[in-house]
Short mmCIF file of C-alpha atoms and ligand atoms in Angstrom, two decimals:
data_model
loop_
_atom_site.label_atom_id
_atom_site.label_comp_id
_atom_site.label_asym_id
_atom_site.label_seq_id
_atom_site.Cartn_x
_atom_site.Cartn_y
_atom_site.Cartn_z
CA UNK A 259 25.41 -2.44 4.79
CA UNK A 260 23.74 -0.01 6.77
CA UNK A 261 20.45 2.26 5.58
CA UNK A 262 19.88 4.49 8.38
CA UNK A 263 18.01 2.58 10.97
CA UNK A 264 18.47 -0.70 9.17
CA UNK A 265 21.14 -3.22 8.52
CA UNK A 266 20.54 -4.93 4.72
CA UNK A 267 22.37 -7.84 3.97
CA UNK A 268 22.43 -9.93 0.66
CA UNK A 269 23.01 -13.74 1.27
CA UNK A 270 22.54 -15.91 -1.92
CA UNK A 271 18.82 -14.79 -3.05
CA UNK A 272 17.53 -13.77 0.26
CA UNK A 273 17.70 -10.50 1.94
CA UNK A 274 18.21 -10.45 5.34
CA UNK A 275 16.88 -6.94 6.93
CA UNK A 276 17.40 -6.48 10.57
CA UNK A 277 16.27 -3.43 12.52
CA UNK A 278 18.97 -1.55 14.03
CA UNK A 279 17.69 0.93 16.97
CA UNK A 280 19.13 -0.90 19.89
CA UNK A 281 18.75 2.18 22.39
CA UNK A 282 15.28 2.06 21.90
CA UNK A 283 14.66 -1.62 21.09
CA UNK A 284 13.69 -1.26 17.73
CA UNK A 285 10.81 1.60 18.56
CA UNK A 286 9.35 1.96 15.17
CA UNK A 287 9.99 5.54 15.25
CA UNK A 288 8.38 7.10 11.71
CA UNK A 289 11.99 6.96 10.44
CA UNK A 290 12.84 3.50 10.88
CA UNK A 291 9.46 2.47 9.40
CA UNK A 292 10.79 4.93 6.09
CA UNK A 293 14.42 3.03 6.66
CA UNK A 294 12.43 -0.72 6.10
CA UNK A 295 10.23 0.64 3.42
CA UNK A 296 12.78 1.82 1.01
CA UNK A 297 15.08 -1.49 1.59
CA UNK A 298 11.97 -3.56 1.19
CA UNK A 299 11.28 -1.03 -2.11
CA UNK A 300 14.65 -2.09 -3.00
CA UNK A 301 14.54 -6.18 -2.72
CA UNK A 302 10.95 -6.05 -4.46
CA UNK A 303 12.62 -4.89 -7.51
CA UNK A 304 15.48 -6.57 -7.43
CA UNK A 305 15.37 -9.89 -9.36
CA UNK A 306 18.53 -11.78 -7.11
CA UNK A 307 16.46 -11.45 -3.68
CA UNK A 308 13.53 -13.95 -3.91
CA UNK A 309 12.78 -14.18 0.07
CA UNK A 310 13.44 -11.54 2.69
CA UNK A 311 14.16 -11.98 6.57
CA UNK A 312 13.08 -9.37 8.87
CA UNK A 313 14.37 -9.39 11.91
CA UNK A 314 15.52 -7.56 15.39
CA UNK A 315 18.20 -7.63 18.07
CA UNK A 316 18.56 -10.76 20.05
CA UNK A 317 16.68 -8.33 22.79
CA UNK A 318 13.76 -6.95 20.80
CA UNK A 319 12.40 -7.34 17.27
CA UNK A 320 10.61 -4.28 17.87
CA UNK A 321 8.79 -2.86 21.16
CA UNK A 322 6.32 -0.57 18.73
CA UNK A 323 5.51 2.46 17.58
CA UNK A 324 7.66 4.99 19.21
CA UNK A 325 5.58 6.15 22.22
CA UNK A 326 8.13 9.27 22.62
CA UNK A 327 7.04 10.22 19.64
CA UNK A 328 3.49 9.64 19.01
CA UNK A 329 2.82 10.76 23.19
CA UNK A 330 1.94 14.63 21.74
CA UNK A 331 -0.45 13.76 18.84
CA UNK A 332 -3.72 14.42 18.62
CA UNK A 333 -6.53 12.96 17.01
CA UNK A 334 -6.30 15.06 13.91
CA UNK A 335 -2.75 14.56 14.03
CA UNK A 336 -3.36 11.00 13.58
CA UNK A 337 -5.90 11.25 11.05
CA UNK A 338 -4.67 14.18 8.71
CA UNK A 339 -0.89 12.15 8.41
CA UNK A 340 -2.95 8.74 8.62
CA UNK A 341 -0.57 7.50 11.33
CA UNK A 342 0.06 3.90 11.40
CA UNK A 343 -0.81 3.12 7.23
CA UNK A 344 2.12 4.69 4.87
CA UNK A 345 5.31 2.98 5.67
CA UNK A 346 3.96 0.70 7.50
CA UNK A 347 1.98 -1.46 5.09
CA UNK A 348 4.66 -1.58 2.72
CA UNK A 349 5.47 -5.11 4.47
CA UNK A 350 1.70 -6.37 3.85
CA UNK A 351 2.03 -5.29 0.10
CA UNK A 352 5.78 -7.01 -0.71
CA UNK A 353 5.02 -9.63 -3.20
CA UNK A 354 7.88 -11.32 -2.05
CA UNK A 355 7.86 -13.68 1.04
CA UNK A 356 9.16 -12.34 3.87
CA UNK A 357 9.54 -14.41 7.27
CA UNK A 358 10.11 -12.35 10.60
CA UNK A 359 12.30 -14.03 12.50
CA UNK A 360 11.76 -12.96 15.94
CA UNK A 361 13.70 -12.60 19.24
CA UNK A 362 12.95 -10.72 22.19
CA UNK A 363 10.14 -8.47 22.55
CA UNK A 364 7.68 -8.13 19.64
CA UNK A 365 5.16 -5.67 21.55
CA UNK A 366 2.45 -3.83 19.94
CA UNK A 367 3.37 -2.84 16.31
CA UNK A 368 6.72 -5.48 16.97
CA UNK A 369 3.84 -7.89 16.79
CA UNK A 370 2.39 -6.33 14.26
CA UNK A 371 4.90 -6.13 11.61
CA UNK A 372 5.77 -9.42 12.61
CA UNK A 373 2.38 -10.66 11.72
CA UNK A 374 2.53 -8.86 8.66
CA UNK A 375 5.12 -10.78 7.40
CA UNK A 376 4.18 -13.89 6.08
CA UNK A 377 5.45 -16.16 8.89
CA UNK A 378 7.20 -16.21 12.19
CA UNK A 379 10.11 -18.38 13.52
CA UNK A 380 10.97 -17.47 17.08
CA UNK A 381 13.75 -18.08 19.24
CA UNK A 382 13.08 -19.62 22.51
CA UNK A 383 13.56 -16.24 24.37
CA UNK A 384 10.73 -14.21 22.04
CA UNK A 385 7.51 -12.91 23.83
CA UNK A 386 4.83 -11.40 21.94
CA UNK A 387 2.33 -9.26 23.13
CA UNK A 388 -0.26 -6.19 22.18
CA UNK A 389 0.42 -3.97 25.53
CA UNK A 390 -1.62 -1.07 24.16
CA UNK A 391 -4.00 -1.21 26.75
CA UNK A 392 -1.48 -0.28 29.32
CA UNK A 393 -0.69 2.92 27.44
CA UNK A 394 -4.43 4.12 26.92
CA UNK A 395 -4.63 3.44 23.45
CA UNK A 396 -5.61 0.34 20.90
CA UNK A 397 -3.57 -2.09 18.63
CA UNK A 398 -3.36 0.65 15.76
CA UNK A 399 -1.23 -1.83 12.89
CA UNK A 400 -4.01 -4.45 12.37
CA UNK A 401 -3.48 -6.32 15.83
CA UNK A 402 -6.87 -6.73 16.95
CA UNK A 403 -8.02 -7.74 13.57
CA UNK A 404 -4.29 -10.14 12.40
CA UNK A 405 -4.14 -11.42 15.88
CA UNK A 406 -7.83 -12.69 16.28
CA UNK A 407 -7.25 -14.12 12.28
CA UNK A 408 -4.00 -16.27 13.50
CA UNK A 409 -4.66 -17.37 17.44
CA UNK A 410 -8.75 -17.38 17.52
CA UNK A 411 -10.92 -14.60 19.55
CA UNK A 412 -10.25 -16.11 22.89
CA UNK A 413 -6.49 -15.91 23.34
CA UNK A 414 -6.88 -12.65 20.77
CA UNK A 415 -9.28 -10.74 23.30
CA UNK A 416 -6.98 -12.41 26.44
CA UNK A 417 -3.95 -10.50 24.83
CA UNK A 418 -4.82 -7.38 23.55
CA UNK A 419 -7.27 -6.82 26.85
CA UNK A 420 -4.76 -7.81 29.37
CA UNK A 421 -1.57 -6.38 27.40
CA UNK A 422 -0.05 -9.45 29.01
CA UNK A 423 2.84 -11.22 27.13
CA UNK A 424 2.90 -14.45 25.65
CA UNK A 425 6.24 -16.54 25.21
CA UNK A 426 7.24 -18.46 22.03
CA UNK A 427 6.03 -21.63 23.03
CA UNK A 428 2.52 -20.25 23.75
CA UNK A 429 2.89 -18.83 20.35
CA UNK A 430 3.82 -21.68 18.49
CA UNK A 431 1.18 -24.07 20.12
CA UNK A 432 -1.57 -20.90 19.52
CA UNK A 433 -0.49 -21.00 15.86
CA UNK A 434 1.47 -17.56 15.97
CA UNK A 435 4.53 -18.75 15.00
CA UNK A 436 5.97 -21.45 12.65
CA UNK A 437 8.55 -22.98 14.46
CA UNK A 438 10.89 -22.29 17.56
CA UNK A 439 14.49 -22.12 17.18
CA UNK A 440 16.95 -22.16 20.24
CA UNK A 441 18.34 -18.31 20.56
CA UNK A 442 21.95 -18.89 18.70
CA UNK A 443 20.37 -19.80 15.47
CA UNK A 444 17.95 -17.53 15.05
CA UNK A 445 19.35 -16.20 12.19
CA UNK A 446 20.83 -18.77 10.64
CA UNK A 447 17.47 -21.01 10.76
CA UNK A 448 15.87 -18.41 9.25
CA UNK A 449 18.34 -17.80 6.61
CA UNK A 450 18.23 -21.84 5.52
CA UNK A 451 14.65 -21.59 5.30
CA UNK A 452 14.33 -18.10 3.49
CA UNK A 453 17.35 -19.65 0.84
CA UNK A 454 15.22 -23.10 0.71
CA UNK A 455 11.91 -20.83 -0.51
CA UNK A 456 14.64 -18.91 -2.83
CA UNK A 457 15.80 -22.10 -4.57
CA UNK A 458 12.13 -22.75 -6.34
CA UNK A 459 10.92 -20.24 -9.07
CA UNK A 460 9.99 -17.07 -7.91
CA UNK A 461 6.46 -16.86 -9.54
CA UNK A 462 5.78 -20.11 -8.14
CA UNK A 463 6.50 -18.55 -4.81
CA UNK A 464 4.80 -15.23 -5.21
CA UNK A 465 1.58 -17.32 -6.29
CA UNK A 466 2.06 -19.36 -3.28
CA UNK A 467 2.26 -16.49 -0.96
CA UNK A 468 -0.61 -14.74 -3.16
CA UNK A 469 -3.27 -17.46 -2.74
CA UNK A 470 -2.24 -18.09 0.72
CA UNK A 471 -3.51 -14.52 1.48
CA UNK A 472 -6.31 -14.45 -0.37
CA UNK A 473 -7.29 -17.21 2.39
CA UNK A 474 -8.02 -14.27 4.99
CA UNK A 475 -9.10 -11.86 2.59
CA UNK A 476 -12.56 -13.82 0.92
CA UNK A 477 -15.23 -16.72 1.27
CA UNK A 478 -14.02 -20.20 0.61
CA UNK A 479 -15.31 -20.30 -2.26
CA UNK A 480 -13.83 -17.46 -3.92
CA UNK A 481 -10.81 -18.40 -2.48
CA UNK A 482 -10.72 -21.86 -4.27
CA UNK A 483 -11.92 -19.97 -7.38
CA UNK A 484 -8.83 -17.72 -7.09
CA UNK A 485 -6.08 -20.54 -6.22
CA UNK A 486 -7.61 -23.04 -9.44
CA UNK A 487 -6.98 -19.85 -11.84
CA UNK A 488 -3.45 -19.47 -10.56
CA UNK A 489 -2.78 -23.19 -10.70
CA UNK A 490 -3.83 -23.61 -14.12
CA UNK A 491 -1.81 -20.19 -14.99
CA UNK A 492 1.43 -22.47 -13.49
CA UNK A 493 1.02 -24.28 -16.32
CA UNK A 494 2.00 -21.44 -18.26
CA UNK A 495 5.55 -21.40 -17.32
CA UNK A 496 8.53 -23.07 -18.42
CA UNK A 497 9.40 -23.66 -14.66
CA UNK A 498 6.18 -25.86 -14.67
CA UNK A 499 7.82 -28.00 -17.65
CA UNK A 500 11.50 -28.42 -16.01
CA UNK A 501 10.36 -28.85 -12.55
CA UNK A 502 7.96 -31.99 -13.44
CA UNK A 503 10.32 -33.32 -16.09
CA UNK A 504 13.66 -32.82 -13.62
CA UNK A 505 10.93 -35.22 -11.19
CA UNK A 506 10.08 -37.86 -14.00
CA UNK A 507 14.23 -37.60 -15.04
CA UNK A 508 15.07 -38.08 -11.35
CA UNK A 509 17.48 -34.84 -11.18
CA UNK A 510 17.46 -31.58 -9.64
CA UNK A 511 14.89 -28.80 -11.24
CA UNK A 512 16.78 -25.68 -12.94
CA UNK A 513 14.49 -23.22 -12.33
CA UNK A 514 14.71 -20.10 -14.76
CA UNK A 515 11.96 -17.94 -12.66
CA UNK A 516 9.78 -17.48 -15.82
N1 CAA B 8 8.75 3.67 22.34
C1 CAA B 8 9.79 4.46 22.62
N2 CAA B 8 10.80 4.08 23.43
C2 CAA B 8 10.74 2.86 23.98
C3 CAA B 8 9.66 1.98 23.72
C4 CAA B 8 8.65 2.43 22.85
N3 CAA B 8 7.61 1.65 22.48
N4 CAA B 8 9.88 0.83 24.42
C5 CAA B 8 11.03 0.98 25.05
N5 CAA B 8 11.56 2.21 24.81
C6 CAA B 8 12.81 2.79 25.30
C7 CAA B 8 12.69 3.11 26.77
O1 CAA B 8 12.07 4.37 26.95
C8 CAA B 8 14.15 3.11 27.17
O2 CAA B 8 14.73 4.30 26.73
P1 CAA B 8 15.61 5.23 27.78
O3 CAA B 8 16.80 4.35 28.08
O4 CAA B 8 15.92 6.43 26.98
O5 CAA B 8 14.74 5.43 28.97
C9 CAA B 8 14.76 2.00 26.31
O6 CAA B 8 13.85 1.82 25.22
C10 CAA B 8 14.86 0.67 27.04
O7 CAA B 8 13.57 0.34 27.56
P2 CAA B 8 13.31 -0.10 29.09
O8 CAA B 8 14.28 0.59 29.99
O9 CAA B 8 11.87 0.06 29.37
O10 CAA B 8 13.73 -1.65 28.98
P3 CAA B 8 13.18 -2.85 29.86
O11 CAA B 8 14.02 -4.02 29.52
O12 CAA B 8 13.08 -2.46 31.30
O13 CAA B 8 11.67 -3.10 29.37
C11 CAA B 8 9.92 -3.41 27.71
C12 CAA B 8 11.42 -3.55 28.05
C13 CAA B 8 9.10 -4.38 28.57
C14 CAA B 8 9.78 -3.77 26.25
C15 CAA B 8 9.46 -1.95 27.98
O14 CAA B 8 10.40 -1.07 27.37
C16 CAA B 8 8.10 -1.64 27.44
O15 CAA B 8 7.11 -2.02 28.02
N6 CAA B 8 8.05 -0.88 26.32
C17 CAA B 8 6.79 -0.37 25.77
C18 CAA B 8 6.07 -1.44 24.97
C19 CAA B 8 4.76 -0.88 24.46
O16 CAA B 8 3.91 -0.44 25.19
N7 CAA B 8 4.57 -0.98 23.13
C20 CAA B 8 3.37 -0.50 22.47
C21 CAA B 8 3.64 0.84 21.83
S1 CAA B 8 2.17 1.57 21.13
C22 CAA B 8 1.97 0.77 19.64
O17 CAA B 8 2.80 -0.02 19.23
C23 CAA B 8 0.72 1.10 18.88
C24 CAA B 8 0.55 0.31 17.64
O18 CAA B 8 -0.35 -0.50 17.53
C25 CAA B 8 1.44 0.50 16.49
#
């Protein structure tokens, strides 16, 4: 079904979101970043979606923030509406996993929504890239900062300083992206994997995707710290019990999410 500037579809427990701006290949214009927010509002609260894909057209994911209309702002613009932070970090706050599943262009905030999500599979024909510098301005959506965090400074620096593109395989061997699909089943490789995290209890998941974070948020040791307190709160929930007595019955878990 269609929410303004995005196409929302409910398969099983995953969500499947896919921007829908093909005359400007998916330019995050300040309404389609609203658009994504309030569907991604909408599949944090409700309990049948446990994994989300985000993704584009086969041409683009997304191209970035919508140069026609950020061209006129000024500085105080920028600061007074803090351009660049509501909206958009709705994607880094969903508690939920979401995987971009990428095609195309993902250029400048494309990349960085992308990298927001909490992994990328890319079809053979994606190319990622932080082209900023070719427009007189900066990454502006964490690029410089996620970028650096997932490929290392020296291909980081080589990107965002060059605005040059990089192409899925570069991507996948610099630790960008998961795994690389062949074009045609972008979407439905994505799908099996977002229904495969959707079949195991949803705390479970959210924890996982929780502590996996908290990875590039703190010190090593505060990050063990914070993963030992959530793995002995797993033991806490009566998905805990059934999945390790479904292992020792030799069945299938029935997971109940609590
Ligand atoms: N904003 C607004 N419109 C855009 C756009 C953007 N970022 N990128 C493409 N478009 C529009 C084009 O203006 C064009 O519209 P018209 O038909 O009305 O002229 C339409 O989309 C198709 O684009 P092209 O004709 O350029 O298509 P192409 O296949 O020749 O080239 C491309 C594709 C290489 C992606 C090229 O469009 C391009 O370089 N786009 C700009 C990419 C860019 O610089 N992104 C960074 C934006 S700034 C940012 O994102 C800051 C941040 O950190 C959040």
């Amino acid at each position: 079904m269609s929410r303004g500037l995005v196409f929302f579809e409910k398969i099983g427990l995953a969500g499947v979101i896919t921007l829908n701006r093909p005359e400007a290949l998916n330019a995050l214009s300040e309404r389609l970043i609203q658009d994504l927010g309030n569907v991604l509002d909408m599949c944090e609260i409700d309990p049948e979606i446990h994994c989300m894909v985000l993704m584009g057209s086969e041409k683009a994911f997304a191209v970035g923030a919508d140069i026609k209309e950020i061209q006129s702002k000024t500085y105080m613009d920028a600061y007074l509406e803090d351009f660049i932070t509501k909206g958009w970090e709705k994607i880094s706050a969903c508690r939920k996993p979401i995987i971009a599943a990428v095609s195309g262009y993902a250029l400048g905030g494309g990349c960085e929504i992308a990298m927001m999500c909490d992994f990328i599979i890319a079809s053979e024909s994606a190319k990622f890239g932080q082209p900023e510098v070719t427009i007189g301005t900066i990454p502006g959506a964490g690029g410089t900062q996620r970028l650096a965090r997932s490929v290392g400074k020296s291909k980081a620096m080589d990107l965002c300083l060059t605005g040059r593109l990089m192409d899925a395989q570069e991507a996948e061997r610099a630790g960008l992206v998961s795994r690389v699909v062949p074009d045609t089943q972008l979407k439905e490789e994505a799908l099996k994997v977002a229904q495969k995290i959707a079949s195991y209890s949803l705390p479970i998941v959210m924890m996982i995707k929780e502590a996996v974070g908290r990875a590039f948020e703190t010190s090593l040791s505060e990050g063990l710290k914070f993963e030992r307190r959530l793995f002995h709160s797993t033991f806490d929930l009566e998905d805990q019990k059934e999945g390790m007595k479904a292992f020792l019955e030799k069945r299938s878990p029935v997971f109940k999410n609590r």
